[in-house]
Short mmCIF file of C-alpha atoms and ligand atoms in Angstrom, two decimals:
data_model
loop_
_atom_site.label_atom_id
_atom_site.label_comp_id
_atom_site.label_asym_id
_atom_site.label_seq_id
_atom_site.Cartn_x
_atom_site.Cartn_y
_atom_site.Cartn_z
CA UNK F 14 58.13 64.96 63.49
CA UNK F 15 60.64 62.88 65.08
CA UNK F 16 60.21 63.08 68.57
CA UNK F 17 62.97 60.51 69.29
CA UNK F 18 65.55 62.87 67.54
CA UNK F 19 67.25 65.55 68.91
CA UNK F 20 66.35 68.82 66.59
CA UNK F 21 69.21 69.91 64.53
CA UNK F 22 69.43 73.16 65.90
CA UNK F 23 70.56 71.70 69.83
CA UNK F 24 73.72 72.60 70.04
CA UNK F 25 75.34 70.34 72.81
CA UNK F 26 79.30 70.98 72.78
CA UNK F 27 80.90 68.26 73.79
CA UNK F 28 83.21 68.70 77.25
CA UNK F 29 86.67 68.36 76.30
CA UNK F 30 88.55 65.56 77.03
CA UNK F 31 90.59 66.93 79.90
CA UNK F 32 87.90 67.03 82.02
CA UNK F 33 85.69 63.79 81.97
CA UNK F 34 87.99 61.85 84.62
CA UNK F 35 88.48 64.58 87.89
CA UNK F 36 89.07 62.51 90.86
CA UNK F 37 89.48 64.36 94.28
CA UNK F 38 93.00 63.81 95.60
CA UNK F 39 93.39 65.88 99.22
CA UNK F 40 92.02 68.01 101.39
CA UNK F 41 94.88 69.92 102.76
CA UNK F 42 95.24 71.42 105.65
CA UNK F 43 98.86 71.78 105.86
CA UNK F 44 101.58 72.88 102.47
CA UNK F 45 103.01 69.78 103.47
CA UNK F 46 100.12 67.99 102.15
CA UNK F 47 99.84 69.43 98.95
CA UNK F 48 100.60 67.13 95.64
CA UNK F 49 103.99 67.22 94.52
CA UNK F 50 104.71 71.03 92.36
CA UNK F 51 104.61 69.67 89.05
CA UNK F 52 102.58 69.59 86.14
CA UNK F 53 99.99 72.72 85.09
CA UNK F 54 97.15 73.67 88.02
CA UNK F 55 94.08 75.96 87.72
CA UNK F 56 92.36 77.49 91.09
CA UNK F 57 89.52 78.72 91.80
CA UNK F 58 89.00 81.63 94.38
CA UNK F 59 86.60 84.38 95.60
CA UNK F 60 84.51 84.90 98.79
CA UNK F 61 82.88 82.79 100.61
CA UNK F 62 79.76 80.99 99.45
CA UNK F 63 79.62 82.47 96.03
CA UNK F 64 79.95 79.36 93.78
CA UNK F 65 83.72 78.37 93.65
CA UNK F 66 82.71 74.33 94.32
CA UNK F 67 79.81 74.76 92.32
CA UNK F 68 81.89 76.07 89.40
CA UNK F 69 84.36 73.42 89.48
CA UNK F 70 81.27 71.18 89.64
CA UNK F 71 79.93 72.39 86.19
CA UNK F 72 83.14 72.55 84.55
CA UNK F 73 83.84 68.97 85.25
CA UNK F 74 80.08 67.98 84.84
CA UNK F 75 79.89 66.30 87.93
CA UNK F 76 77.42 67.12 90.61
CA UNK F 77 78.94 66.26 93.87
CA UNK F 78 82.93 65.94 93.12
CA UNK F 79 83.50 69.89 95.11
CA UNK F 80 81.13 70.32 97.99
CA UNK F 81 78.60 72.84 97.88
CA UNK F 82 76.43 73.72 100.45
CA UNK F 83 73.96 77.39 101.42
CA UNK F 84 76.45 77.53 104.59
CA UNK F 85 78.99 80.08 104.06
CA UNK F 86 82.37 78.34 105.13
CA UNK F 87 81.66 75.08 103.64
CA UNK F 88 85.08 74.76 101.59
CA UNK F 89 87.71 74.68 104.64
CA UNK F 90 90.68 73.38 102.99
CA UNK F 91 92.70 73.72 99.81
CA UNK F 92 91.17 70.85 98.02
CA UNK F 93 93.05 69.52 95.01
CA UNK F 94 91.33 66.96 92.39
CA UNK F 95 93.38 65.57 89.34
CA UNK F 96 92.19 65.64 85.84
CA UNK F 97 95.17 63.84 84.65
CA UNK F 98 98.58 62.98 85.62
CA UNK F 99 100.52 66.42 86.83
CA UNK F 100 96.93 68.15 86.04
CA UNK F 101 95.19 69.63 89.06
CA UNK F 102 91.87 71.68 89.40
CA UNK F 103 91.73 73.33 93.02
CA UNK F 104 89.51 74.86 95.25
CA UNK F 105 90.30 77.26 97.61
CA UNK F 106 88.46 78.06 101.09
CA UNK F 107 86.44 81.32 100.33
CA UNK F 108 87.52 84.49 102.04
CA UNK F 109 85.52 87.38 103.57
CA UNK F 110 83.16 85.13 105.86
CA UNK F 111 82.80 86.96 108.97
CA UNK F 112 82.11 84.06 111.35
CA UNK F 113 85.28 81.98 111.64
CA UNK F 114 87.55 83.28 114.20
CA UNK F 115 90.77 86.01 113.55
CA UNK F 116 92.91 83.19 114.04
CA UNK F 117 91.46 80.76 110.87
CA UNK F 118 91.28 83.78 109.43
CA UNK F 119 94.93 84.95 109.63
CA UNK F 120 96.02 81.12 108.81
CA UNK F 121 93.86 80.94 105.61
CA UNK F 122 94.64 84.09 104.65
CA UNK F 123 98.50 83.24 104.85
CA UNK F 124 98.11 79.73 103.24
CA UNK F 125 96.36 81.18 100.72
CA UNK F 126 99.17 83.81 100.15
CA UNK F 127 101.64 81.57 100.14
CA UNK F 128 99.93 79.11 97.58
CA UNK F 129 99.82 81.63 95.08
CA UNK F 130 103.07 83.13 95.49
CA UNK F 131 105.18 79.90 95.71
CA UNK F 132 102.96 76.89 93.65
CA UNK F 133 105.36 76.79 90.33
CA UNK F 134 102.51 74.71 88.45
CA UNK F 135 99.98 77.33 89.13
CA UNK F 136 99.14 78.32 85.82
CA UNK F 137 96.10 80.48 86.43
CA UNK F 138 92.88 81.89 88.80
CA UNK F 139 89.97 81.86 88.38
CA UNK F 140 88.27 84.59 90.49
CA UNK F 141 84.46 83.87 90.93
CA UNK F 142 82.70 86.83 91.96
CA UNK F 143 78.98 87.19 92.39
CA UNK F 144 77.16 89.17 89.64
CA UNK F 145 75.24 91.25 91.87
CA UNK F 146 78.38 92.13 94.18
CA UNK F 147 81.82 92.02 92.32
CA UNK F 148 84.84 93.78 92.63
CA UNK F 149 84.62 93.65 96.63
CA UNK F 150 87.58 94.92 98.98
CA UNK F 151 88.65 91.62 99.41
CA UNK F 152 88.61 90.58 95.77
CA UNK F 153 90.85 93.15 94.99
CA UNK F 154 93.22 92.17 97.50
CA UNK F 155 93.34 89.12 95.94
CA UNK F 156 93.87 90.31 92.23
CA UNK F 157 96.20 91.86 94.45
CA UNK F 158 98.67 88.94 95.44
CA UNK F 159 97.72 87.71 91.78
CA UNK F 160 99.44 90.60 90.01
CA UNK F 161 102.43 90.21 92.56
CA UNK F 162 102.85 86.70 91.82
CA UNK F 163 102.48 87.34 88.36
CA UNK F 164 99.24 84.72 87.74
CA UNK F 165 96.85 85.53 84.60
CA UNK F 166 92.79 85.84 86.49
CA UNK F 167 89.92 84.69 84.74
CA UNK F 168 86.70 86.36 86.31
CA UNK F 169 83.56 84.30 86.23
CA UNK F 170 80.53 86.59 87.21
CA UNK F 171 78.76 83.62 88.64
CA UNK F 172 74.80 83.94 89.51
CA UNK F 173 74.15 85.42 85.81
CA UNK F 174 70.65 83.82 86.38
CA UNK F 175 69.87 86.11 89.19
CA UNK F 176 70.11 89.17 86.49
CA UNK F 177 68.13 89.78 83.43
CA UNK F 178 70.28 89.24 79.99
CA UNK F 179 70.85 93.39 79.92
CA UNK F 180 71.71 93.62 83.36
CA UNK F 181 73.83 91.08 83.33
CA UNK F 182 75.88 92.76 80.37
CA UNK F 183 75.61 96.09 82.12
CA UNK F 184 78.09 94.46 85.06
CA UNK F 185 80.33 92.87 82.54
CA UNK F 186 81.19 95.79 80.26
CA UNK F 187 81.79 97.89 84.17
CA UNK F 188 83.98 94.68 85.17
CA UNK F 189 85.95 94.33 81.89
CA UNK F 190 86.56 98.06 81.73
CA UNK F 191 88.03 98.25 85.63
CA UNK F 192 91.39 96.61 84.45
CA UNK F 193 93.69 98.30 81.97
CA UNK F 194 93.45 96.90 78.68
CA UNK F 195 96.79 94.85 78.76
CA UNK F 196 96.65 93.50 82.17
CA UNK F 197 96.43 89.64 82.08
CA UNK F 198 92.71 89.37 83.26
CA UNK F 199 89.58 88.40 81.44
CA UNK F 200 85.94 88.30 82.50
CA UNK F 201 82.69 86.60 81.47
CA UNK F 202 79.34 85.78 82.23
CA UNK F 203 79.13 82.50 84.39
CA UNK F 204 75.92 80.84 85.97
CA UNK F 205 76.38 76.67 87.48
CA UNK F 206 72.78 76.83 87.31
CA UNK F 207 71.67 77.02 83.98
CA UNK F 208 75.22 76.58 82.51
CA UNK F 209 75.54 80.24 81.13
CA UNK F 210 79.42 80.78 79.86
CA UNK F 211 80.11 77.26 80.38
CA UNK F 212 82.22 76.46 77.20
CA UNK F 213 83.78 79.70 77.77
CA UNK F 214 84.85 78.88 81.16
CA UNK F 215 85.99 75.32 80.06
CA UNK F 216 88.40 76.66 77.11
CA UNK F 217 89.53 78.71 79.57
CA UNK F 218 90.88 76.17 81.90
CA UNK F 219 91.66 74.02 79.24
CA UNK F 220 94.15 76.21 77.79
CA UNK F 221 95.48 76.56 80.87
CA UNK F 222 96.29 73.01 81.59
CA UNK F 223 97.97 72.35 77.91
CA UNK F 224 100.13 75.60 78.02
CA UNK F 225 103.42 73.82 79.30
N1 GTP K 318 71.36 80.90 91.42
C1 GTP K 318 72.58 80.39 91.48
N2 GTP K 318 73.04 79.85 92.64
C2 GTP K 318 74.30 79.35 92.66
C3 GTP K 318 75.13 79.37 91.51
N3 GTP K 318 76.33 78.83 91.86
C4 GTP K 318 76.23 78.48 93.17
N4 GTP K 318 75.02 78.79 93.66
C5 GTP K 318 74.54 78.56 95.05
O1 GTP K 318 75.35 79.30 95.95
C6 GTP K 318 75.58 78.58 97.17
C7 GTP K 318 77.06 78.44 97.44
O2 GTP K 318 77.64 77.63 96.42
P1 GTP K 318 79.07 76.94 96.62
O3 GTP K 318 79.48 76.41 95.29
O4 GTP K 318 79.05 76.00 97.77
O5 GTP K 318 79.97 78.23 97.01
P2 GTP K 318 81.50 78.28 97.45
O6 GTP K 318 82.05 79.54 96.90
O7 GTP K 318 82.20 77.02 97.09
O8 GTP K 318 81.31 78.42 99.03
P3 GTP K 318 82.42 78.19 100.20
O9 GTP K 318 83.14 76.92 99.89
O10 GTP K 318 81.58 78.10 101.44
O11 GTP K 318 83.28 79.39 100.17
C8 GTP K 318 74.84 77.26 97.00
O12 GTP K 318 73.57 77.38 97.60
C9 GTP K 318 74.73 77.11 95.48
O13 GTP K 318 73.63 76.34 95.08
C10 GTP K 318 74.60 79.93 90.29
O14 GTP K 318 75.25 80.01 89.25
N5 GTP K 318 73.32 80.42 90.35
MG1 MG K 319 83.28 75.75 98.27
#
């Protein structure tokens, strides 16, 4: 026994290069704000307080770069962080959470809207959804603007943890089989927590950021 050896059989992939350096760049409020249009940009979306930050935390390996919190409403802005030069990973506000005002509302709504319909570099979503409640009303509206603007989805069914293994599969064969077969949108099993789908999710992005 060598106890100061990792066993053979540990499998630790290594994270791939594109995504050891993020950096946060903005919190934007306003378009105006928003890093020039260039480049290749991933973002992450879905309803509030379901594990977008915490997503783009695993991803990039590192803990506190997007904010998490248990409060609903935590991510407020469209924060952008930069992998590389003209690379961007971004994290929207969440939508669906019922105690911000119809005004907010409306406005995030709209900047949301208009991000995805107008952001050139935008080369894909990812739509986290919650394992025990995807496909809501809201997530639909945004596959939605997605189809309309013509953006590939990725769907991480985030929380995995909180289902057992069959369970879990149970939801992803329903999710996969809710789109028709050649529409540009792909699902998986995701969990932050104990890193379920992780590589998966990684490639993912990854491929997304190379494809000029
Ligand atoms: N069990 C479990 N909890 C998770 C997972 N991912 C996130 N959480 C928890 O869910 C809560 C919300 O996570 P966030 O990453 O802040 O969610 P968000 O979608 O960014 O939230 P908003 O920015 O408020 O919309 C936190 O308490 C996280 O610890 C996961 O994979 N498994
Ligand atoms: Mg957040």
């Amino acid at each position: 026994l060598r106890p100061d050896f990792i066993p053979l059989k540990t499998k630790i992939p290594a994270i791939p290069a594109l995504l050891r350096a993020p950096e946060f760049v903005i919190s934007a409020h306003r378009p105006s704000q928003w890093p020039p249009d260039e480049g290749a940009e991933v973002v992450f979306a879905g309803r509030s307080n379901v594990g977008k930050s915490s997503a783009i935390n695993a991803i990039v390996q590192r803990k506190g770069l997007a904010r998490t919190s248990k409060t609903p409403g935590r991510t407020q802005q469209i924060i952008f962080f930069a992998l590389a030069p003209q690379r961007h990973l971004v994290d929207l506000p969440g939508y669906g959470y019922a105690k911000v005002s119809a005004d907010l509302k409306r406005h995030w709504e709209q900047t949301i809207m208009q991000y995805l319909a107008e952001r050139q570099a935008l080369r894909g979503v990812v739509l986290v959804m919650d394992i025990r409640h995807p496909l809501t009303p809201l997530d639909e509206q945004m596959l939605g603007w997605c189809g309309e603007a013509g953006l590939p989805v990725h769907i991480l069914l985030t929380k995995a943890d909180k289902l057992k293994r069959a369970a879990a599969n149970q939801v992803l064969q329903r999710v996969s089989k809710a789109f028709p077969s050649d529409a540009p949108i792909s699902v998986q099993l995701f969990s932050a927590q104990d890193q379920t789908g992780l590589e998966e999710a990684r490639n993912q992005v990854v491929f997304w950021l190379q494809d000029e």
